């Protein structure tokens, strides 16, 4: 029986499920598993695939879920993530939703378990197997590219004022490592640590990768970062690096192409 990130069992569902997804990348994965018609709720940040989500009601944001709205939708399943959603909200949802599936992918290869988990719960094993095969192919393609190039230490800012980045035990860092980009700092007390531009470890950074989300860095921000870092700065699609699930397949191929462009 499938187990989620909290070790909770979720038996395969009989009948037509009513799914609410509280995570953008999981909403996309639900649709790519052929379950778009079973999606009855989403957050305002769940925007892909656009056409399929037009009819799906919003239940607030990832951090401010409107419990009263969610309750009215009478879901059989709510899908949440440890990093994306507030613990107190998820615990409150568990009081009135039969099945709350909590995930916490931290490495690139955790996507395979994610496909199997949701595919097993919603009896979409064939679709999950298809995604797993596509993922494995893309993973091998990226490995072949990165094996021919020297590894680089990179800084990946995710916020400004305060400046924040990622620690190596995050999904983002794992995706970048698969491409041969090792994030700094190597260690930090928080998974998403704040940093100052005079930190000694910045001397080892070879390149700054400036993502499109969660903070929307502008061209002006890019110029500021280049001046502060005194290193090459490359814009990068944040969705391709931070969205797990089915988007990881495109993300791996995106990183392979980008890595080759920056040789």
Coordinates of C-alpha atoms in Angstrom, one line a residue:
X1 CA 0.0 0.0 0.0
X2 CA 1.5 3.4 -1.0
X3 CA 3.0 5.5 1.8
X4 CA 3.4 9.3 1.8
X5 CA 6.1 11.4 3.3
X6 CA 4.5 11.2 6.7
X7 CA 4.5 7.4 6.6
X8 CA 0.7 7.3 6.2
X9 CA -0.9 4.5 4.1
X10 CA -3.2 5.5 1.2
X11 CA -5.1 2.6 -0.3
X12 CA -5.9 2.6 -4.0
X13 CA -9.1 4.6 -4.4
X14 CA -12.3 3.0 -5.7
X15 CA -14.7 5.2 -7.7
X16 CA -14.1 8.7 -9.0
X17 CA -11.9 10.8 -6.7
X18 CA -12.4 14.4 -5.9
X19 CA -8.9 15.9 -5.7
X20 CA -7.7 19.2 -4.3
X21 CA -4.0 20.0 -5.0
X22 CA -2.3 22.6 -2.8
X23 CA 1.0 22.6 -4.8
X24 CA 1.4 23.9 -8.4
X25 CA 3.8 21.2 -9.6
X26 CA 1.5 18.5 -8.1
X27 CA -1.5 20.0 -9.9
X28 CA 0.3 19.6 -13.2
X29 CA 1.3 16.1 -12.3
X30 CA -2.3 15.2 -11.4
X31 CA -3.4 16.4 -14.9
X32 CA -0.5 14.5 -16.6
X33 CA -1.7 11.3 -14.8
X34 CA -5.0 11.7 -16.7
X35 CA -6.9 13.0 -13.6
X36 CA -7.8 16.5 -14.7
X37 CA -11.5 15.8 -14.6
X38 CA -11.1 14.6 -11.0
X39 CA -9.4 17.9 -9.9
X40 CA -12.0 19.9 -8.0
X41 CA -9.7 22.5 -6.3
X42 CA -6.3 24.2 -6.6
X43 CA -4.4 27.2 -5.3
X44 CA -4.1 30.5 -7.2
X45 CA -0.5 29.6 -8.0
X46 CA -1.5 26.4 -9.8
X47 CA -1.4 27.7 -13.4
X48 CA -0.3 24.7 -15.5
X49 CA -1.9 23.3 -17.6
X50 CA -3.7 26.5 -18.2
X51 CA -6.6 25.3 -20.3
X52 CA -7.5 22.4 -18.1
X53 CA -7.4 24.5 -14.9
X54 CA -9.8 27.3 -16.1
X55 CA -12.8 25.5 -14.6
X56 CA -11.1 24.4 -11.4
X57 CA -12.0 26.6 -8.3
X58 CA -9.2 28.2 -6.3
X59 CA -8.9 27.6 -2.5
X60 CA -6.4 30.4 -1.8
X61 CA -2.6 30.2 -1.9
X62 CA -0.1 27.6 -0.9
X63 CA 0.5 29.4 2.4
X64 CA -3.0 30.7 3.0
X65 CA -5.5 27.9 2.2
X66 CA -9.1 28.9 2.7
X67 CA -10.4 26.0 4.7
X68 CA -14.0 27.0 4.4
X69 CA -13.8 27.0 0.6
X70 CA -11.9 23.7 0.6
X71 CA -14.5 22.1 2.9
X72 CA -17.4 23.0 0.6
X73 CA -15.6 21.2 -2.3
X74 CA -15.9 17.9 -0.4
X75 CA -12.7 16.4 -1.6
X76 CA -11.8 12.7 -1.1
X77 CA -8.1 13.6 -1.4
X78 CA -6.0 16.7 -0.7
X79 CA -2.4 16.6 -2.0
X80 CA 0.1 18.8 0.0
X81 CA 3.9 19.3 0.4
X82 CA 5.9 19.7 3.6
X83 CA 7.8 22.7 2.3
X84 CA 5.0 24.4 0.3
X85 CA 2.1 24.2 2.8
X86 CA 1.8 25.3 6.4
X87 CA 1.7 22.4 8.9
X88 CA -1.2 23.8 10.9
X89 CA -3.3 24.1 7.7
X90 CA -2.6 20.5 6.6
X91 CA -3.4 19.2 10.1
X92 CA -6.7 21.1 10.1
X93 CA -7.5 19.7 6.7
X94 CA -6.9 16.2 8.0
X95 CA -9.8 16.6 10.4
X96 CA -12.4 16.7 7.6
X97 CA -10.8 15.2 4.5
X98 CA -10.6 11.4 4.3
X99 CA -7.2 11.2 2.6
X100 CA -4.5 13.9 2.9
X101 CA -1.5 12.9 0.8
X102 CA 1.7 14.7 2.0
X103 CA 4.9 14.6 -0.2
X104 CA 8.4 15.9 0.3
X105 CA 10.7 15.2 -2.7
X106 CA 14.2 16.4 -1.9
X107 CA 16.2 14.8 -4.7
X108 CA 15.8 14.4 -8.4
X109 CA 15.2 10.7 -8.2
X110 CA 12.4 11.2 -5.7
X111 CA 10.2 11.9 -8.7
X112 CA 10.0 8.2 -9.4
X113 CA 8.5 7.5 -6.0
X114 CA 6.1 10.4 -6.5
X115 CA 4.8 9.0 -9.8
X116 CA 4.4 5.6 -8.2
X117 CA 2.6 7.0 -5.1
X118 CA 0.0 9.0 -6.9
X119 CA -0.3 6.5 -9.7
X120 CA -1.0 3.8 -7.1
X121 CA -3.5 5.8 -5.1
X122 CA -5.5 6.8 -8.1
X123 CA -5.1 3.6 -10.1
X124 CA -3.1 5.3 -12.8
X125 CA -0.2 2.9 -12.8
X126 CA 0.2 2.9 -16.6
X127 CA 0.4 6.7 -16.8
X128 CA 2.9 6.6 -13.8
X129 CA 5.1 4.1 -15.6
X130 CA 5.1 6.2 -18.8
X131 CA 6.2 9.2 -16.8
X132 CA 8.9 7.2 -15.1
X133 CA 10.3 5.9 -18.4
X134 CA 10.4 9.5 -19.8
X135 CA 12.0 10.7 -16.6
X136 CA 14.7 8.0 -16.8
X137 CA 15.5 8.8 -20.4
X138 CA 15.8 12.5 -19.6
X139 CA 17.9 11.8 -16.6
X140 CA 20.4 9.7 -18.7
X141 CA 20.5 12.5 -21.3
X142 CA 21.5 15.1 -18.7
X143 CA 24.0 12.7 -17.1
X144 CA 25.7 12.2 -20.5
X145 CA 26.0 16.0 -21.0
X146 CA 27.2 16.8 -17.5
X147 CA 29.8 14.0 -17.6
X148 CA 31.6 15.9 -20.5
X149 CA 31.8 19.2 -18.6
X150 CA 33.7 20.4 -15.5
X151 CA 31.5 20.9 -12.4
X152 CA 30.9 24.5 -11.3
X153 CA 30.1 26.0 -7.9
X154 CA 27.1 28.2 -8.2
X155 CA 24.9 30.6 -6.2
X156 CA 21.2 30.3 -6.7
X157 CA 19.4 33.2 -5.0
X158 CA 15.7 32.7 -4.4
X159 CA 14.8 36.0 -2.6
X160 CA 16.0 39.6 -2.3
X161 CA 15.8 41.7 0.9
X162 CA 16.7 39.5 2.6
X163 CA 18.9 37.7 0.2
X164 CA 18.3 34.0 0.4
X165 CA 19.5 30.9 -1.3
X166 CA 19.2 27.1 -1.1
X167 CA 21.0 24.4 0.9
X168 CA 22.3 21.2 -0.7
X169 CA 19.6 19.0 0.8
X170 CA 16.9 20.8 -1.2
X171 CA 15.2 19.6 -4.4
X172 CA 16.5 22.6 -6.3
X173 CA 20.1 21.9 -5.3
X174 CA 19.7 18.2 -6.4
X175 CA 18.4 19.3 -9.8
X176 CA 21.3 21.6 -10.3
X177 CA 23.8 19.0 -9.1
X178 CA 22.5 16.6 -11.7
X179 CA 23.6 19.2 -14.3
X180 CA 27.1 19.5 -12.7
X181 CA 26.3 22.7 -10.8
X182 CA 27.0 22.5 -7.1
X183 CA 25.2 25.1 -5.0
X184 CA 27.0 27.1 -2.3
X185 CA 27.0 27.3 0.7
X186 CA 27.8 23.6 1.1
X187 CA 26.4 23.7 4.7
X188 CA 24.0 26.1 6.4
X189 CA 21.7 26.0 9.5
X190 CA 18.6 26.5 7.5
X191 CA 17.5 24.8 4.3
X192 CA 16.8 28.2 2.7
X193 CA 19.5 30.4 4.4
X194 CA 19.9 34.1 4.3
X195 CA 23.3 35.3 3.1
X196 CA 25.4 38.5 2.9
X197 CA 27.5 39.4 -0.2
X198 CA 30.6 39.5 1.9
X199 CA 30.3 35.9 3.0
X200 CA 33.7 34.1 2.6
X201 CA 32.2 31.1 0.7
X202 CA 31.2 33.4 -2.1
X203 CA 34.8 33.5 -3.2
X204 CA 34.3 29.9 -4.5
X205 CA 31.3 30.7 -6.6
X206 CA 32.0 30.5 -10.4
X207 CA 28.5 31.6 -11.6
X208 CA 25.3 33.0 -10.3
X209 CA 22.0 31.4 -11.6
X210 CA 19.2 33.9 -11.2
X211 CA 15.8 32.2 -11.4
X212 CA 12.4 33.5 -12.5
X213 CA 10.7 32.4 -9.2
X214 CA 9.9 32.4 -6.4
X215 CA 11.2 36.0 -6.5
X216 CA 10.7 37.5 -9.9
X217 CA 14.2 39.0 -10.5
X218 CA 14.1 41.8 -13.0
X219 CA 16.8 43.1 -15.5
X220 CA 17.7 45.7 -12.9
X221 CA 18.1 43.0 -10.2
X222 CA 20.4 41.1 -12.6
X223 CA 22.6 44.1 -13.1
X224 CA 22.8 44.5 -9.3
X225 CA 23.6 40.9 -8.7
X226 CA 26.4 41.0 -11.3
X227 CA 27.9 44.1 -9.5
X228 CA 27.6 42.4 -6.1
X229 CA 28.9 39.0 -7.1
X230 CA 31.5 40.0 -9.6
X231 CA 30.7 36.8 -11.4
X232 CA 28.9 35.8 -14.6
X233 CA 25.1 35.9 -14.0
X234 CA 22.7 33.6 -16.0
X235 CA 19.0 33.9 -16.0
X236 CA 17.3 30.5 -15.4
X237 CA 13.7 29.3 -15.6
X238 CA 12.8 28.6 -11.9
X239 CA 9.9 26.3 -12.8
X240 CA 12.3 24.0 -14.6
X241 CA 14.5 23.7 -11.5
X242 CA 12.1 23.8 -8.6
X243 CA 8.9 22.0 -10.0
X244 CA 9.0 18.3 -9.4
X245 CA 6.6 15.8 -10.8
X246 CA 6.0 15.7 -14.5
X247 CA 7.7 19.0 -15.0
X248 CA 11.0 17.4 -13.9
X249 CA 11.2 15.6 -17.2
X250 CA 11.2 18.9 -19.2
X251 CA 13.5 20.4 -16.5
X252 CA 16.2 17.8 -16.9
X253 CA 16.2 18.4 -20.7
X254 CA 16.2 22.1 -20.1
X255 CA 19.2 21.9 -17.9
X256 CA 21.1 19.7 -20.4
X257 CA 20.5 22.4 -23.1
X258 CA 21.4 25.3 -20.8
X259 CA 24.6 23.6 -19.6
X260 CA 25.8 23.1 -23.2
X261 CA 25.0 26.7 -24.1
X262 CA 27.2 28.0 -21.2
X263 CA 30.3 26.1 -22.1

